[in-house]
Amino acid sequence: MNVVDRDFAFMMDLFNCILVIKNNVGLDSYSEYEKAVKEQFLENTLYNFTPDDISSIKRVIYPVWCGLCRCPANEFPDENVLESILHEIYHEVYNSSFSYERWEEKYIKEHPQCLGCDYILDIAYNMIRVYVAPTTDDDVSSPYRLSEIDQLYEDVKEYKSSKHAKDMLEFISRFPDIAPYNAMLVHMQKPGSQFVATAKKWKDYYNRIPRPGARPLVILKNFGPVAFVYELEDTEGDPIPDNIRPFRAEGDVSRVTLRNLTENLSREGIRIVYQDYGTSFAGFIKKAAEAKKTMLHVSKNKSVQVELRYEMVINNNLGDTSTAATIFHEMGHFFCGHLREYEEKYLPRRVSNLSIAAKEFEAEAVCWLVCKRLGIKNPSEDYLNGYLDHNERIPDGISFDAVLKAAGRVESMLYNGYTIRKEIIPK
């Protein structure tokens, strides 16, 4: 039996165990369910479990639980059909050729009698993706992935502690060379990591290779599902240079960075307005009373008309660094779904479920991360430290998924080539 088939057999045994427990035991909470599955699986299989296997088991159980909770038992397909689906998806995911949209269309077409077909596909995909690679990019991921990640933070008590939040944010700030979301994935897979890189980068830049048996960490890949990286301690070769992770002294934002940031606001449909205010006011973002149309330069001989549907008002008396930080904060509100006047489908709508404290915490966390990773003076430092040091738990409803995605989006606005939001181009 090759490695792929062995892994699949392992996963099918686990999945069958999960189904048996779900169908025969009345468990009200995820923690009870997880405990029952682990005990049942560990006691009734012949595998020689390693700590990594135990970790894989725990990661698989959660998305399956979420899917099972959504799909009534009478909407489940035949067991043999489900195993066939799992097997096909597993091999496609393993070979990086899986497309969620294609599979959803195929499965619904072949199984129209199954009312819960989208839930079944979600269960299968999430389970396999977690086992083969913990997560994936939005274009091929399960449509339920965001809520499940946030549900994990709700269910695991330690994740809601201020100490965990502070440790995670500090960790992410130390990895400016990878996206914030990827830094979180590294933190969840291997807390305490110092530096990560692909095997190719370790070889080409540092003449080091992964140690025999080293387990790669999985991160998201631009324009593709996943990439694999190795932590410093899991490599061997030439001595590590002292500047592998250079210290970033806090300074001021560059004029080029600020110019890119302000110009890219229009590519998200936002008009920036500078007005005179007192020193206690920084800025705010709101829905424009009327969308204004403007032309944006796309290439040497091409421009495109867009609608500026939002206005960001900035205190004209702020310095460059404070202006940048204010924009980071307001874009945190924008990308995290805090504006009550949202109409655009591409933006999350979370305002009705969040307290003012939760919205401010998320926006300040976005600002803090971007400033820290960029190496500029951080006005959110006092707020976050003050809150985390004086409160045992973070505000209810906080979405780290939303915060990290928002921080990543804001960081991408600091450079040329930011893509124009297609939804703001008049049809």
Tab-separated table of C-alpha atoms in Angstrom:
chain	number	residue	atom	x	y	z
A	1	MET	CA	0.000	0.000	0.000
A	2	ASN	CA	1.548	3.328	-1.047
A	3	VAL	CA	1.591	6.420	1.156
A	4	VAL	CA	-1.409	8.039	-0.528
A	5	ASP	CA	-3.583	4.926	-0.195
A	6	ARG	CA	-2.440	4.405	3.389
A	7	ASP	CA	-3.346	7.982	4.248
A	8	PHE	CA	-6.723	7.565	2.592
A	9	ALA	CA	-7.416	4.319	4.466
A	10	PHE	CA	-6.483	6.060	7.706
A	11	MET	CA	-8.848	8.886	6.899
A	12	MET	CA	-11.730	6.614	5.907
A	13	ASP	CA	-11.431	4.697	9.173
A	14	LEU	CA	-11.591	7.979	11.046
A	15	PHE	CA	-14.527	9.221	8.992
A	16	ASN	CA	-16.512	6.019	9.560
A	17	CYS	CA	-15.832	6.300	13.277
A	18	ILE	CA	-17.088	9.901	13.243
A	19	LEU	CA	-20.285	8.887	11.436
A	20	VAL	CA	-20.985	6.052	13.855
A	21	ILE	CA	-20.646	8.305	16.869
A	22	LYS	CA	-22.683	11.100	15.293
A	23	ASN	CA	-25.517	8.743	14.364
A	24	ASN	CA	-25.648	6.765	17.597
A	25	VAL	CA	-24.626	9.053	20.432
A	26	GLY	CA	-26.467	12.177	21.534
A	27	LEU	CA	-23.684	14.687	22.162
A	28	ASP	CA	-24.585	18.331	22.633
A	29	SER	CA	-21.178	19.987	22.457
A	30	TYR	CA	-18.171	19.771	20.191
A	31	SER	CA	-15.808	19.061	23.102
A	32	GLU	CA	-17.842	15.974	24.101
A	33	TYR	CA	-17.965	14.849	20.482
A	34	GLU	CA	-14.229	15.311	19.944
A	35	LYS	CA	-13.420	13.333	23.080
A	36	ALA	CA	-15.744	10.476	22.089
A	37	VAL	CA	-14.353	10.248	18.553
A	38	LYS	CA	-10.735	10.244	19.683
A	39	GLU	CA	-11.361	7.602	22.338
A	40	GLN	CA	-13.344	5.396	19.964
A	41	PHE	CA	-10.884	5.741	17.096
A	42	LEU	CA	-7.747	5.240	19.145
A	43	GLU	CA	-9.198	2.154	20.818
A	44	ASN	CA	-10.498	0.454	17.681
A	45	THR	CA	-7.805	0.816	15.026
A	46	LEU	CA	-4.503	-0.902	14.433
A	47	TYR	CA	-2.436	2.168	13.567
A	48	ASN	CA	0.711	3.001	15.476
A	49	PHE	CA	-0.151	6.594	16.270
A	50	THR	CA	2.462	9.325	16.373
A	51	PRO	CA	1.894	12.779	17.914
A	52	ASP	CA	1.421	14.100	14.362
A	53	ASP	CA	-1.313	11.517	13.747
A	54	ILE	CA	-3.108	12.626	16.897
A	55	SER	CA	-2.883	16.231	15.718
A	56	SER	CA	-4.282	15.248	12.303
A	57	ILE	CA	-7.172	13.426	13.955
A	58	LYS	CA	-8.082	16.506	15.966
A	59	ARG	CA	-7.919	18.770	12.907
A	60	VAL	CA	-10.158	16.445	10.882
A	61	ILE	CA	-12.865	16.045	13.513
A	62	TYR	CA	-13.883	19.707	13.660
A	63	PRO	CA	-14.873	20.414	10.021
A	64	VAL	CA	-16.720	17.102	9.838
A	65	TRP	CA	-18.642	17.983	12.991
A	66	CYS	CA	-19.628	21.333	11.445
A	67	GLY	CA	-20.825	19.631	8.279
A	68	LEU	CA	-22.740	16.925	10.108
A	69	CYS	CA	-24.522	19.513	12.229
A	70	ARG	CA	-25.801	21.147	9.035
A	71	CYS	CA	-26.820	17.990	7.183
A	72	PRO	CA	-29.795	15.919	8.448
A	73	ALA	CA	-29.173	12.173	8.553
A	74	ASN	CA	-31.912	11.447	5.994
A	75	GLU	CA	-30.101	13.571	3.407
A	76	PHE	CA	-26.917	11.511	3.490
A	77	PRO	CA	-25.987	9.603	0.326
A	78	ASP	CA	-25.288	5.885	0.230
A	79	GLU	CA	-22.148	4.909	2.167
A	80	ASN	CA	-20.438	3.486	-0.939
A	81	VAL	CA	-21.189	6.658	-2.891
A	82	LEU	CA	-19.690	8.757	-0.118
A	83	GLU	CA	-16.538	6.644	-0.006
A	84	SER	CA	-16.161	6.959	-3.781
A	85	ILE	CA	-16.552	10.747	-3.545
A	86	LEU	CA	-13.991	10.962	-0.758
A	87	HIS	CA	-11.528	8.833	-2.684
A	88	GLU	CA	-11.754	10.917	-5.863
A	89	ILE	CA	-11.535	14.244	-4.062
A	90	TYR	CA	-8.657	13.027	-1.920
A	91	HIS	CA	-6.490	12.160	-4.916
A	92	GLU	CA	-7.315	15.430	-6.682
A	93	VAL	CA	-6.473	17.450	-3.583
A	94	TYR	CA	-3.298	15.451	-3.049
A	95	ASN	CA	-2.224	16.249	-6.629
A	96	SER	CA	-3.296	19.926	-6.386
A	97	SER	CA	-5.865	19.544	-9.184
A	98	PHE	CA	-9.044	19.955	-7.149
A	99	SER	CA	-11.652	22.617	-7.990
A	100	TYR	CA	-14.496	23.046	-5.507
A	101	GLU	CA	-16.805	24.686	-8.059
A	102	ARG	CA	-16.295	21.903	-10.642
A	103	TRP	CA	-16.874	19.191	-8.058
A	104	GLU	CA	-19.982	20.892	-6.686
A	105	GLU	CA	-21.518	21.082	-10.170
A	106	LYS	CA	-20.602	17.458	-10.911
A	107	TYR	CA	-21.889	16.131	-7.600
A	108	ILE	CA	-25.218	17.976	-7.709
A	109	LYS	CA	-25.744	16.758	-11.285
A	110	GLU	CA	-25.002	13.127	-10.399
A	111	HIS	CA	-26.936	13.102	-7.097
A	112	PRO	CA	-30.008	15.347	-7.522
A	113	GLN	CA	-31.923	13.196	-5.044
A	114	CYS	CA	-29.585	14.199	-2.223
A	115	LEU	CA	-30.977	17.410	-0.729
A	116	GLY	CA	-27.878	17.854	1.393
A	117	CYS	CA	-25.433	17.429	-1.467
A	118	ASP	CA	-23.664	20.731	-0.846
A	119	TYR	CA	-23.215	19.802	2.812
A	120	ILE	CA	-21.844	16.377	1.883
A	121	LEU	CA	-19.350	17.884	-0.516
A	122	ASP	CA	-18.410	20.422	2.137
A	123	ILE	CA	-17.789	17.655	4.684
A	124	ALA	CA	-15.697	15.646	2.234
A	125	TYR	CA	-13.664	18.575	1.026
A	126	ASN	CA	-13.018	20.105	4.435
A	127	MET	CA	-11.997	16.804	5.926
A	128	ILE	CA	-9.579	16.013	3.127
A	129	ARG	CA	-8.203	19.531	2.863
A	130	VAL	CA	-7.496	19.625	6.578
A	131	TYR	CA	-5.692	16.307	6.454
A	132	VAL	CA	-3.730	16.854	3.231
A	133	ALA	CA	-3.271	20.595	3.695
A	134	PRO	CA	-4.868	22.546	6.551
A	135	THR	CA	-6.419	25.290	4.472
A	136	THR	CA	-6.603	26.769	1.011
A	137	ASP	CA	-7.257	29.986	-0.848
A	138	ASP	CA	-10.723	31.441	-1.322
A	139	ASP	CA	-11.095	30.501	-4.982
A	140	VAL	CA	-11.097	26.766	-4.247
A	141	SER	CA	-12.054	26.593	-0.590
A	142	SER	CA	-15.250	25.396	1.003
A	143	PRO	CA	-17.819	28.212	1.180
A	144	TYR	CA	-18.150	27.516	4.903
A	145	ARG	CA	-14.453	27.765	5.791
A	146	LEU	CA	-14.527	31.229	7.336
A	147	SER	CA	-17.335	30.488	9.780
A	148	GLU	CA	-15.704	27.230	10.836
A	149	ILE	CA	-12.376	28.860	11.645
A	150	ASP	CA	-14.136	31.476	13.718
A	151	GLN	CA	-16.263	28.785	15.364
A	152	LEU	CA	-13.050	27.064	16.417
A	153	TYR	CA	-12.028	30.231	18.250
A	154	GLU	CA	-15.449	30.307	19.897
A	155	ASP	CA	-15.278	26.678	21.022
A	156	VAL	CA	-11.712	26.560	22.303
A	157	LYS	CA	-11.679	28.608	25.494
A	158	GLU	CA	-7.930	29.291	25.445
A	159	TYR	CA	-8.197	30.932	22.020
A	160	LYS	CA	-10.462	33.657	23.440
A	161	SER	CA	-8.033	34.665	26.157
A	162	SER	CA	-6.261	38.009	25.875
A	163	LYS	CA	-2.926	36.252	26.380
A	164	HIS	CA	-3.478	33.976	23.380
A	165	ALA	CA	-4.585	36.912	21.232
A	166	LYS	CA	-1.554	38.965	22.245
A	167	ASP	CA	0.852	36.077	21.645
A	168	MET	CA	-0.654	35.363	18.235
A	169	LEU	CA	-0.573	38.989	17.087
A	170	GLU	CA	3.032	39.371	18.283
A	171	PHE	CA	3.957	36.176	16.428
A	172	ILE	CA	2.323	37.343	13.190
A	173	SER	CA	4.079	40.708	13.414
A	174	ARG	CA	7.458	38.925	13.340
A	175	PHE	CA	6.784	37.386	9.900
A	176	PRO	CA	6.445	40.382	7.551
A	177	ASP	CA	7.698	38.356	4.578
A	178	ILE	CA	4.586	36.171	4.474
A	179	ALA	CA	0.925	37.186	4.522
A	180	PRO	CA	-0.694	37.692	7.946
A	181	TYR	CA	-3.031	34.758	7.369
A	182	ASN	CA	-0.093	32.503	6.531
A	183	ALA	CA	1.718	33.631	9.665
A	184	MET	CA	-1.341	32.568	11.663
A	185	LEU	CA	-1.268	29.151	9.972
A	186	VAL	CA	2.390	28.771	10.913
A	187	HIS	CA	1.561	29.756	14.490
A	188	MET	CA	-1.252	27.205	14.708
A	189	GLN	CA	0.864	24.403	13.249
A	190	LYS	CA	4.122	25.172	15.038
A	191	PRO	CA	4.012	27.825	17.774
A	192	GLY	CA	7.404	29.314	18.536
A	193	SER	CA	8.638	29.188	14.937
A	194	GLN	CA	11.456	31.642	14.230
A	195	PHE	CA	11.686	31.732	10.441
A	196	VAL	CA	10.064	29.742	7.619
A	197	ALA	CA	10.851	29.312	3.932
A	198	THR	CA	10.220	26.869	1.112
A	199	ALA	CA	12.729	24.076	0.534
A	200	LYS	CA	13.870	25.878	-2.625
A	201	LYS	CA	14.473	29.148	-0.796
A	202	TRP	CA	16.372	27.383	1.987
A	203	LYS	CA	18.605	25.765	-0.641
A	204	ASP	CA	19.064	28.776	-2.940
A	205	TYR	CA	19.530	31.488	-0.292
A	206	TYR	CA	20.986	29.704	2.725
A	207	ASN	CA	22.400	26.400	1.386
A	208	ARG	CA	20.243	24.438	3.811
A	209	ILE	CA	17.866	21.522	3.271
A	210	PRO	CA	14.998	20.039	5.312
A	211	ARG	CA	16.097	17.471	7.872
A	212	PRO	CA	15.132	13.844	7.127
A	213	GLY	CA	11.558	13.295	8.268
A	214	ALA	CA	10.905	17.016	8.771
A	215	ARG	CA	7.201	17.808	8.568
A	216	PRO	CA	6.404	20.750	6.282
A	217	LEU	CA	4.061	23.524	7.349
A	218	VAL	CA	1.238	24.425	5.001
A	219	ILE	CA	0.480	28.001	3.941
A	220	LEU	CA	-1.658	29.578	1.230
A	221	LYS	CA	-0.114	30.130	-2.177
A	222	ASN	CA	-0.755	33.062	-4.498
A	223	PHE	CA	-2.854	31.930	-7.468
A	224	GLY	CA	-2.821	28.341	-6.243
A	225	PRO	CA	-4.016	26.156	-3.393
A	226	VAL	CA	-1.110	25.700	-0.990
A	227	ALA	CA	2.647	25.878	-0.526
A	228	PHE	CA	4.894	24.020	1.902
A	229	VAL	CA	7.469	25.717	4.103
A	230	TYR	CA	9.976	24.493	6.683
A	231	GLU	CA	10.830	26.068	9.991
A	232	LEU	CA	14.428	27.004	10.798
A	233	GLU	CA	14.917	24.172	13.304
A	234	ASP	CA	13.709	21.628	10.740
A	235	THR	CA	16.565	22.409	8.332
A	236	GLU	CA	20.274	21.639	8.292
A	237	GLY	CA	23.287	22.912	6.374
A	238	ASP	CA	25.350	26.091	6.475
A	239	PRO	CA	25.269	28.268	9.619
A	240	ILE	CA	22.366	30.706	9.822
A	241	PRO	CA	23.330	34.309	8.957
A	242	ASP	CA	22.768	36.860	11.707
A	243	ASN	CA	20.482	38.955	9.498
A	244	ILE	CA	18.061	36.159	8.586
A	245	ARG	CA	15.435	37.999	10.599
A	246	PRO	CA	16.684	41.598	10.817
A	247	PHE	CA	15.372	43.887	13.536
A	248	ARG	CA	12.981	46.489	12.206
A	249	ALA	CA	13.312	49.803	13.992
A	250	GLU	CA	10.133	51.833	14.120
A	251	GLY	CA	10.233	54.835	11.821
A	252	ASP	CA	8.020	56.911	9.556
A	253	VAL	CA	6.101	55.771	6.521
A	254	SER	CA	7.743	56.588	3.187
A	255	ARG	CA	6.131	59.060	0.798
A	256	VAL	CA	6.004	56.352	-1.907
A	257	THR	CA	4.147	53.937	0.380
A	258	LEU	CA	1.650	56.608	1.443
A	259	ARG	CA	1.085	57.670	-2.160
A	260	ASN	CA	0.409	54.075	-3.242
A	261	LEU	CA	-1.972	53.622	-0.328
A	262	THR	CA	-4.025	56.743	-1.005
A	263	GLU	CA	-4.142	56.134	-4.764
A	264	ASN	CA	-5.276	52.533	-4.279
A	265	LEU	CA	-8.241	53.628	-2.168
A	266	SER	CA	-9.998	54.622	-5.382
A	267	ARG	CA	-9.463	51.083	-6.685
A	268	GLU	CA	-11.687	49.925	-3.831
A	269	GLY	CA	-14.289	52.573	-4.653
A	270	ILE	CA	-13.226	54.966	-1.874
A	271	ARG	CA	-12.683	58.723	-2.256
A	272	ILE	CA	-10.300	60.303	0.241
A	273	VAL	CA	-11.236	63.745	1.590
A	274	TYR	CA	-8.915	65.902	3.732
A	275	GLN	CA	-10.523	68.344	6.176
A	276	ASP	CA	-9.301	70.496	9.069
A	277	TYR	CA	-10.031	69.055	12.516
A	278	GLY	CA	-8.611	69.300	16.019
A	279	THR	CA	-5.844	67.056	17.312
A	280	SER	CA	-8.259	64.576	18.920
A	281	PHE	CA	-9.826	63.613	15.574
A	282	ALA	CA	-8.137	61.293	13.059
A	283	GLY	CA	-10.715	60.223	10.489
A	284	PHE	CA	-13.673	58.040	9.535
A	285	ILE	CA	-15.158	56.180	6.574
A	286	LYS	CA	-18.776	56.320	5.427
A	287	LYS	CA	-21.056	55.551	2.507
A	288	ALA	CA	-21.046	58.477	0.066
A	289	ALA	CA	-24.333	60.350	-0.290
A	290	GLU	CA	-23.896	59.957	-4.032
A	291	ALA	CA	-21.370	57.821	-5.905
A	292	LYS	CA	-18.873	59.910	-7.852
A	293	LYS	CA	-17.399	58.641	-11.099
A	294	THR	CA	-13.747	59.022	-11.973
A	295	MET	CA	-11.242	57.631	-14.476
A	296	LEU	CA	-8.412	55.407	-13.272
A	297	HIS	CA	-5.254	54.799	-15.256
A	298	VAL	CA	-4.808	51.071	-15.909
A	299	SER	CA	-1.977	50.856	-18.428
A	300	LYS	CA	-0.065	53.043	-20.863
A	301	ASN	CA	-2.967	53.500	-23.258
A	302	LYS	CA	-5.944	52.469	-21.165
A	303	SER	CA	-8.122	54.019	-18.473
A	304	VAL	CA	-11.315	52.759	-16.891
A	305	GLN	CA	-14.236	54.541	-15.264
A	306	VAL	CA	-15.116	53.560	-11.679
A	307	GLU	CA	-17.661	54.596	-9.068
A	308	LEU	CA	-16.389	55.969	-5.748
A	309	ARG	CA	-19.153	54.779	-3.419
A	310	TYR	CA	-17.468	55.505	-0.082
A	311	GLU	CA	-15.731	58.513	1.445
A	312	MET	CA	-12.822	58.417	3.852
A	313	VAL	CA	-12.419	61.691	5.726
A	314	ILE	CA	-8.905	62.325	7.091
A	315	ASN	CA	-7.721	65.110	9.389
A	316	ASN	CA	-5.591	67.375	7.211
A	317	ASN	CA	-3.356	68.221	10.186
A	318	LEU	CA	-1.979	64.697	10.608
A	319	GLY	CA	1.569	63.809	9.607
A	320	ASP	CA	2.275	61.167	6.961
A	321	THR	CA	2.682	58.273	9.405
A	322	SER	CA	-0.453	59.166	11.372
A	323	THR	CA	-2.351	59.537	8.096
A	324	ALA	CA	-1.251	56.064	7.001
A	325	ALA	CA	-2.206	54.557	10.373
A	326	THR	CA	-5.627	56.230	10.221
A	327	ILE	CA	-6.225	54.754	6.774
A	328	PHE	CA	-5.135	51.323	8.053
A	329	HIS	CA	-7.653	51.604	10.893
A	330	GLU	CA	-10.543	52.748	8.690
A	331	MET	CA	-9.797	50.077	6.081
A	332	GLY	CA	-9.888	47.597	8.943
A	333	HIS	CA	-13.486	48.682	9.553
A	334	PHE	CA	-14.178	48.505	5.807
A	335	PHE	CA	-12.750	45.034	5.117
A	336	CYS	CA	-14.009	43.514	8.397
A	337	GLY	CA	-17.611	44.407	7.532
A	338	HIS	CA	-18.328	47.094	10.134
A	339	LEU	CA	-20.109	49.698	7.995
A	340	ARG	CA	-23.868	49.720	8.462
A	341	GLU	CA	-24.526	51.104	4.970
A	342	TYR	CA	-22.916	48.188	3.085
A	343	GLU	CA	-24.716	47.105	-0.076
A	344	GLU	CA	-21.863	45.421	-1.917
A	345	LYS	CA	-21.992	41.610	-1.896
A	346	TYR	CA	-18.188	41.326	-1.955
A	347	LEU	CA	-17.938	42.867	1.527
A	348	PRO	CA	-18.897	40.957	4.686
A	349	ARG	CA	-21.854	42.270	6.689
A	350	ARG	CA	-21.081	41.732	10.345
A	351	VAL	CA	-22.127	45.038	11.897
A	352	SER	CA	-25.365	43.790	13.487
A	353	ASN	CA	-23.543	41.042	15.386
A	354	LEU	CA	-20.718	43.130	16.846
A	355	SER	CA	-20.441	45.490	19.778
A	356	ILE	CA	-18.604	48.790	19.418
A	357	ALA	CA	-15.767	47.305	21.489
A	358	ALA	CA	-15.471	44.332	19.124
A	359	LYS	CA	-15.440	46.539	16.014
A	360	GLU	CA	-12.790	48.829	17.460
A	361	PHE	CA	-10.690	45.883	18.619
A	362	GLU	CA	-10.715	44.380	15.106
A	363	ALA	CA	-9.881	47.695	13.405
A	364	GLU	CA	-7.101	48.436	15.908
A	365	ALA	CA	-5.716	44.914	15.452
A	366	VAL	CA	-5.577	45.443	11.679
A	367	CYS	CA	-3.819	48.795	12.140
A	368	TRP	CA	-1.421	47.369	14.742
A	369	LEU	CA	-0.426	44.437	12.529
A	370	VAL	CA	0.144	46.506	9.388
A	371	CYS	CA	2.162	49.156	11.259
A	372	LYS	CA	4.229	46.580	13.122
A	373	ARG	CA	4.983	44.513	10.016
A	374	LEU	CA	5.756	47.654	8.016
A	375	GLY	CA	8.074	48.940	10.741
A	376	ILE	CA	6.403	52.305	11.359
A	377	LYS	CA	5.295	54.046	14.543
A	378	ASN	CA	2.229	52.329	15.873
A	379	PRO	CA	-0.601	54.446	17.337
A	380	SER	CA	-2.629	51.293	18.081
A	381	GLU	CA	0.037	50.002	20.483
A	382	ASP	CA	-1.406	51.755	23.550
A	383	TYR	CA	-4.982	50.726	22.800
A	384	LEU	CA	-4.260	47.035	22.213
A	385	ASN	CA	-1.785	46.683	25.063
A	386	GLY	CA	-4.140	48.509	27.393
A	387	TYR	CA	-7.066	46.302	26.460
A	388	LEU	CA	-5.203	42.987	26.477
A	389	ASP	CA	-3.379	43.746	29.718
A	390	HIS	CA	-6.545	44.696	31.610
A	391	ASN	CA	-9.048	42.168	30.233
A	392	GLU	CA	-8.816	38.394	30.508
A	393	ARG	CA	-10.834	37.801	27.330
A	394	ILE	CA	-11.103	39.491	23.971
A	395	PRO	CA	-14.521	40.977	23.059
A	396	ASP	CA	-17.207	38.499	22.001
A	397	GLY	CA	-17.659	38.027	18.270
A	398	ILE	CA	-14.067	38.831	17.279
A	399	SER	CA	-13.130	37.210	13.964
A	400	PHE	CA	-9.400	36.638	13.580
A	401	ASP	CA	-10.163	35.305	10.122
A	402	ALA	CA	-11.605	38.714	9.190
A	403	VAL	CA	-8.782	40.633	10.924
A	404	LEU	CA	-5.994	38.735	9.192
A	405	LYS	CA	-7.627	38.845	5.781
A	406	ALA	CA	-8.216	42.574	6.219
A	407	ALA	CA	-4.593	43.154	7.252
A	408	GLY	CA	-3.444	41.236	4.189
A	409	ARG	CA	-5.665	43.321	1.926
A	410	VAL	CA	-4.410	46.562	3.450
A	411	GLU	CA	-0.795	45.464	3.022
A	412	SER	CA	-1.404	44.729	-0.659
A	413	MET	CA	-2.610	48.335	-1.053
A	414	LEU	CA	0.875	49.603	-0.187
A	415	TYR	CA	2.246	48.660	-3.602
A	416	ASN	CA	1.715	49.427	-7.276
A	417	GLY	CA	-0.461	47.116	-9.338
A	418	TYR	CA	-3.375	46.841	-6.901
A	419	THR	CA	-6.320	45.367	-8.803
A	420	ILE	CA	-9.371	47.538	-9.415
A	421	ARG	CA	-12.459	46.101	-7.735
A	422	LYS	CA	-14.520	44.892	-10.713
A	423	GLU	CA	-17.788	45.580	-8.903
A	424	ILE	CA	-17.148	49.352	-8.935
A	425	ILE	CA	-16.845	49.488	-12.734
A	426	PRO	CA	-20.220	50.688	-14.146
A	427	LYS	CA	-21.846	48.175	-16.452
